[in-house]
Amino acid sequence: MTDDTPKKKPSGPLAAPGRIKEISSAANLIVKDIRALAQKRHRDETGLFLVEGLKLVLDGLDAGWELGTLVVSKAALQGGSEVLTRAVSRAVGIGADVVEASAKVLEAIARRDNPQSAIGVFRRQSVPLAKIALGPGEVAVALDRVRDPGNLGTIMRTADAVGAKAVVLVGDCVDPFSLETVRATMGSIFAVPVVRAKEAEFLAWRQGFSGQIVGTHMTGAVDYRTPDYSAATLLFMGNEQAGLSAEMAASCDVLVRIPQAGRADSLNLAVATGVMLFEARRKVLTL
Ligand code: SAM
């Protein structure tokens, strides 16, 4: 994976690594910088994003992502939490800043009551579309203008669970590094490569892609269990409201539909993606 190159040199959280600081006021400048990462503009400028919870932070470290700052609950540290103490030593050891924070500071950063006892500031990573190559039986998911952070996070978690090779975000999609998306990935943000591509870029890449593109569409004439998923497969899922655009649908080799009974017009995007991913990987996944 490559760094998501920030538009300007990072300041604040990554500027002076390796220090331990105690901060009790939410008005502190370091805290303000970290809080600002709730905004996409600030994430784009710095190339950083927030990860809540010790397990997710450790997932990120284990996956080799760069931790800039670890914010931990001072009360939990003083309460003798061994896992937290070990995490602090690990963070300092790799040169990250550590902030021992009051409950007020953690609440301000997480923007909720009862926040987790650890919050990590990580550097984003993504993969260029050109790097995506699928072998036989391998699968990746492309999403056309996905808008809902919960859907995207759930899809990334499911893609991770089935061993999908990548999640490709086509067009104007929700930010995969927003707090809500990262929360919903439950750590899979560190496991599944994320690709971002404009529509034209995707269509150009498609020309050289030798596998099949299986699009999902409410008017699809083919049952979703029909394609031969032993070929390299890119599943293409549509926007929550509008579905796949006509142009993106035309780029698919086949348009499939998941049969439904009852009154619902369609399935939720993340649910439909889950059904498709498990079907595409059915013969590969075993207990
Ligand atoms: N009104 C939209 C339409 O007509 O396309 C519904 C979009 S649906 C909520 C979001 C996406 O989930 C769809 O674009 C498709 O990718 C997938 N999807 C939902 N239900 C599906 C089904 N029964 N068969 C195939 N794909 C489905």
Coordinates of C-alpha atoms and ligand atoms in Angstrom, one line a residue:
M1 CA 0.0 0.0 0.0
T2 CA 1.1 3.6 -0.5
D3 CA 0.8 6.6 1.8
D4 CA -2.1 8.8 1.0
T5 CA 0.1 11.8 0.2
P6 CA -1.1 14.7 2.3
K7 CA -1.7 18.0 0.4
K8 CA 0.5 19.8 2.9
K9 CA 3.2 18.7 5.4
P10 CA 1.6 17.2 8.5
S11 CA 1.7 19.4 11.5
G12 CA 0.6 18.8 15.1
P13 CA 0.2 15.1 15.9
L14 CA 3.1 13.8 13.9
A15 CA 5.4 16.8 14.2
A16 CA 7.5 15.7 17.2
P17 CA 7.3 11.9 17.8
G18 CA 8.2 9.9 20.8
R19 CA 7.0 12.2 23.6
I20 CA 4.6 11.4 26.4
K21 CA 2.3 14.4 27.4
E22 CA -0.4 14.7 29.9
I23 CA -3.4 16.8 28.7
S24 CA -6.5 17.6 30.7
S25 CA -8.0 20.4 28.7
A26 CA -10.0 19.9 25.5
A27 CA -8.8 23.4 24.6
N28 CA -5.2 22.2 24.2
L29 CA -3.8 22.8 20.7
I30 CA -2.8 19.1 20.2
V31 CA -6.3 18.1 21.2
K32 CA -7.8 20.7 18.8
D33 CA -5.6 19.3 15.9
I34 CA -6.7 15.7 16.7
R35 CA -10.4 16.7 17.0
A36 CA -10.2 18.5 13.6
L37 CA -9.6 15.1 12.0
A38 CA -13.3 14.6 12.3
Q39 CA -13.5 16.8 9.2
K40 CA -12.6 15.4 5.8
R41 CA -10.8 18.6 4.8
H42 CA -8.4 18.2 7.7
R43 CA -7.9 14.5 7.0
D44 CA -7.0 15.3 3.4
E45 CA -4.6 18.1 4.5
T46 CA -2.7 16.0 7.0
G47 CA -3.1 12.4 5.6
L48 CA -4.1 11.3 9.1
F49 CA -7.2 9.6 10.5
L50 CA -8.6 8.5 13.9
V51 CA -9.1 5.0 15.2
E52 CA -11.0 4.4 18.4
G53 CA -10.4 1.5 20.8
L54 CA -7.3 -0.3 21.9
K55 CA -8.1 -3.5 19.9
L56 CA -8.3 -1.5 16.7
V57 CA -5.2 0.5 17.5
L58 CA -3.3 -2.8 18.1
D59 CA -4.8 -4.1 14.8
G60 CA -3.3 -1.1 13.0
L61 CA 0.1 -1.5 14.6
D62 CA 0.1 -5.3 13.9
A63 CA -0.7 -4.5 10.2
G64 CA 2.2 -2.1 10.1
W65 CA 0.3 1.1 9.7
E66 CA 2.1 4.3 11.0
L67 CA 0.8 5.5 14.3
G68 CA 1.5 9.2 14.9
T69 CA -0.2 9.7 18.3
L70 CA -1.7 7.4 20.8
V71 CA -4.3 9.1 23.2
V72 CA -4.9 7.0 26.3
S73 CA -7.1 7.4 29.3
K74 CA -5.0 8.6 32.2
A75 CA -7.5 7.1 34.7
A76 CA -7.3 3.7 33.0
L77 CA -3.5 3.8 33.1
Q78 CA -3.5 4.8 36.8
G79 CA -6.1 2.0 37.4
G80 CA -3.3 -0.4 36.4
S81 CA -4.5 -1.5 32.9
E82 CA -1.7 -3.7 31.7
V83 CA -2.8 -3.9 28.1
L84 CA -2.9 -0.1 28.0
T85 CA 0.5 0.2 29.6
R86 CA 1.9 -2.2 27.1
A87 CA 0.4 -0.3 24.3
V88 CA 1.9 2.9 25.6
S89 CA 5.4 1.3 25.7
R90 CA 4.9 0.0 22.2
A91 CA 3.8 3.4 20.9
V92 CA 6.8 5.2 22.5
G93 CA 9.1 2.4 21.2
I94 CA 8.1 3.1 17.6
G95 CA 8.4 6.8 18.0
A96 CA 4.8 7.8 18.3
D97 CA 3.6 10.6 20.6
V98 CA 1.5 9.5 23.6
V99 CA -1.1 11.7 25.2
E100 CA -2.3 10.7 28.7
A101 CA -5.8 12.3 28.5
S102 CA -8.5 13.2 31.0
A103 CA -12.0 11.8 30.4
K104 CA -13.1 15.2 29.1
V105 CA -10.3 15.2 26.4
L106 CA -11.2 11.7 25.3
E107 CA -14.9 12.6 25.1
A108 CA -14.0 15.7 23.1
I109 CA -12.0 13.7 20.6
A110 CA -14.4 10.8 20.2
R111 CA -17.4 13.3 20.3
R112 CA -19.3 11.0 22.6
D113 CA -19.9 10.0 26.2
N114 CA -18.1 7.0 27.6
P115 CA -15.4 7.0 24.9
Q116 CA -12.9 4.1 24.5
S117 CA -9.7 4.2 26.6
A118 CA -7.5 4.5 23.6
I119 CA -7.6 6.5 20.4
G120 CA -5.0 6.3 17.7
V121 CA -4.0 8.9 15.1
F122 CA -2.8 6.9 12.0
R123 CA -1.5 7.8 8.6
R124 CA -3.9 6.9 5.8
Q125 CA -2.9 4.4 3.2
S126 CA -4.5 3.5 -0.1
V127 CA -3.6 1.6 -3.3
P128 CA -3.6 2.9 -6.9
L129 CA -6.1 1.2 -9.2
A130 CA -3.2 0.1 -11.4
K131 CA -2.0 -2.2 -8.6
I132 CA -5.2 -4.2 -8.6
A133 CA -4.7 -7.6 -10.2
L134 CA -6.9 -10.5 -9.5
G135 CA -6.1 -14.2 -10.0
P136 CA -8.5 -17.0 -10.7
G137 CA -11.1 -17.4 -7.9
E138 CA -10.1 -14.0 -6.4
V139 CA -12.6 -11.3 -5.9
A140 CA -12.7 -7.5 -5.3
V141 CA -15.7 -5.2 -4.8
A142 CA -16.3 -1.9 -6.6
L143 CA -18.8 0.6 -5.2
D144 CA -20.4 3.2 -7.4
R145 CA -20.7 6.5 -5.3
V146 CA -21.4 4.8 -2.0
R147 CA -22.6 7.5 0.4
D148 CA -23.3 5.9 3.7
P149 CA -20.3 5.5 6.1
G150 CA -22.0 2.6 7.9
N151 CA -22.6 0.7 4.6
L152 CA -19.0 1.3 3.5
G153 CA -17.6 0.1 6.9
T154 CA -19.8 -2.9 6.9
I155 CA -18.8 -3.8 3.3
M156 CA -15.1 -3.5 4.2
R157 CA -15.6 -5.7 7.2
T158 CA -17.4 -8.3 5.0
A159 CA -14.8 -8.0 2.2
D160 CA -12.1 -8.8 4.8
A161 CA -14.1 -11.7 6.1
V162 CA -14.3 -13.4 2.7
G163 CA -10.7 -12.6 1.8
A164 CA -11.6 -10.1 -1.0
K165 CA -8.5 -8.4 -2.5
A166 CA -9.7 -4.8 -2.5
V167 CA -12.6 -2.4 -2.2
V168 CA -12.6 0.1 -5.1
L169 CA -14.4 3.3 -4.5
V170 CA -15.6 4.7 -7.9
G171 CA -16.7 8.3 -8.2
D172 CA -17.8 10.6 -5.4
C173 CA -17.8 8.2 -2.4
V174 CA -18.0 8.7 1.4
D175 CA -14.5 8.9 3.0
P176 CA -13.3 5.5 4.0
F177 CA -11.3 7.2 6.8
S178 CA -14.2 9.0 8.4
L179 CA -14.7 8.1 12.1
E180 CA -18.1 6.5 11.3
T181 CA -16.7 4.3 8.5
V182 CA -13.6 3.3 10.5
R183 CA -15.9 2.4 13.5
A184 CA -18.0 0.2 11.2
T185 CA -15.0 -1.6 9.7
M186 CA -14.2 -3.0 13.2
G187 CA -10.5 -3.1 12.2
S188 CA -10.9 -4.3 8.7
I189 CA -9.8 -0.8 7.5
F190 CA -6.3 -2.2 8.1
A191 CA -6.8 -5.4 6.3
V192 CA -8.5 -4.6 2.9
P193 CA -6.7 -2.3 0.5
V194 CA -8.9 0.7 -0.5
V195 CA -8.7 2.1 -4.0
R196 CA -10.2 5.4 -5.0
A197 CA -10.9 6.1 -8.7
K198 CA -12.7 8.6 -10.8
E199 CA -15.3 7.1 -13.2
A200 CA -13.0 7.8 -16.2
E201 CA -10.0 6.2 -14.5
F202 CA -12.1 3.1 -13.7
L203 CA -13.3 2.8 -17.2
A204 CA -9.8 3.0 -18.6
W205 CA -8.6 0.4 -16.1
R206 CA -11.5 -1.8 -17.1
Q207 CA -10.1 -2.0 -20.6
G208 CA -7.1 -3.9 -19.4
F209 CA -8.9 -6.1 -16.8
S210 CA -8.9 -9.7 -18.0
G211 CA -11.4 -11.0 -15.3
Q212 CA -15.2 -10.6 -15.3
I213 CA -17.1 -7.6 -13.9
V214 CA -20.3 -8.8 -12.3
G215 CA -22.7 -5.9 -11.8
T216 CA -25.7 -6.0 -9.5
H217 CA -28.8 -4.4 -10.8
M218 CA -32.5 -4.3 -9.9
T219 CA -33.2 -5.0 -13.6
G220 CA -30.5 -7.7 -13.9
A221 CA -31.8 -10.6 -15.9
V222 CA -29.3 -13.2 -14.6
D223 CA -29.6 -14.9 -11.2
Y224 CA -26.6 -13.9 -9.0
R225 CA -25.7 -17.7 -8.5
T226 CA -25.3 -18.2 -12.3
P227 CA -21.8 -16.6 -13.1
D228 CA -18.8 -18.8 -12.8
Y229 CA -16.9 -17.3 -9.9
S230 CA -13.8 -19.4 -10.4
A231 CA -12.8 -16.6 -12.8
A232 CA -11.2 -13.4 -11.4
T233 CA -14.2 -11.4 -10.4
L234 CA -14.9 -7.8 -9.7
L235 CA -18.4 -7.3 -8.1
F236 CA -19.8 -3.9 -8.9
M237 CA -22.4 -2.5 -6.5
G238 CA -24.6 0.5 -7.0
N239 CA -25.3 3.7 -5.1
E240 CA -27.9 3.5 -2.2
Q241 CA -30.4 5.6 -4.0
A242 CA -29.7 5.5 -7.7
G243 CA -28.1 2.1 -8.1
L244 CA -25.4 1.6 -10.7
S245 CA -25.2 4.5 -13.2
A246 CA -26.0 3.6 -16.8
E247 CA -22.3 4.1 -17.8
M248 CA -21.1 1.9 -15.0
A249 CA -23.7 -0.7 -15.7
A250 CA -22.6 -0.8 -19.3
S251 CA -19.0 -1.5 -18.2
C252 CA -20.1 -4.8 -16.6
D253 CA -19.9 -8.2 -18.4
V254 CA -23.2 -9.3 -16.8
L255 CA -25.9 -7.7 -14.6
V256 CA -27.2 -10.0 -11.9
R257 CA -30.1 -9.8 -9.5
I258 CA -30.7 -11.4 -6.1
P259 CA -34.2 -12.8 -6.2
Q260 CA -36.5 -11.3 -3.5
A261 CA -39.9 -12.2 -2.1
G262 CA -42.1 -9.8 -0.1
R263 CA -42.7 -6.0 -0.4
A264 CA -39.1 -4.6 -0.2
D265 CA -38.0 -2.9 -3.4
S266 CA -34.4 -3.8 -2.9
L267 CA -31.9 -5.0 -0.3
N268 CA -29.7 -2.6 1.7
L269 CA -26.4 -2.1 -0.2
A270 CA -24.2 -3.7 2.5
V271 CA -26.5 -6.7 2.8
A272 CA -26.6 -7.2 -1.0
T273 CA -22.8 -6.9 -1.1
G274 CA -22.6 -9.6 1.7
V275 CA -24.8 -11.9 -0.3
M276 CA -22.8 -11.4 -3.4
L277 CA -19.4 -11.8 -1.7
F278 CA -20.3 -15.0 0.0
E279 CA -21.7 -16.4 -3.2
A280 CA -18.6 -15.5 -5.1
R281 CA -16.4 -17.1 -2.5
R282 CA -18.7 -20.0 -1.7
K283 CA -16.5 -22.7 -3.1
V284 CA -13.3 -21.3 -1.5
L285 CA -14.5 -20.7 2.0
T286 CA -14.7 -23.8 4.3
L287 CA -15.1 -24.3 8.0
Ligands
SAM1 N1 -33.4 2.3 -6.1 C1 -32.1 1.6 -6.4 C2 -32.2 0.9 -7.7 O1 -33.2 0.8 -8.3 O2 -31.1 0.5 -8.2 C3 -31.8 0.6 -5.3 C4 -30.4 0.6 -4.9 S1 -30.0 -0.6 -3.7 C5 -30.6 0.1 -2.2 C6 -28.3 -0.4 -3.7 C7 -27.5 -1.4 -4.4 O3 -27.6 -2.7 -3.7 C8 -28.0 -1.8 -5.8 O4 -27.5 -0.8 -6.7 C9 -27.3 -3.1 -6.0 O5 -26.0 -3.0 -6.2 C10 -27.6 -3.8 -4.6 N2 -28.8 -4.5 -4.6 C11 -29.8 -4.3 -3.7 N3 -30.8 -5.3 -3.8 C12 -30.4 -6.0 -4.9 C13 -30.9 -7.2 -5.5 N4 -32.1 -7.7 -5.2 N5 -30.2 -7.7 -6.5 C14 -29.0 -7.2 -6.9 N6 -28.5 -6.1 -6.3 C15 -29.1 -5.6 -5.3

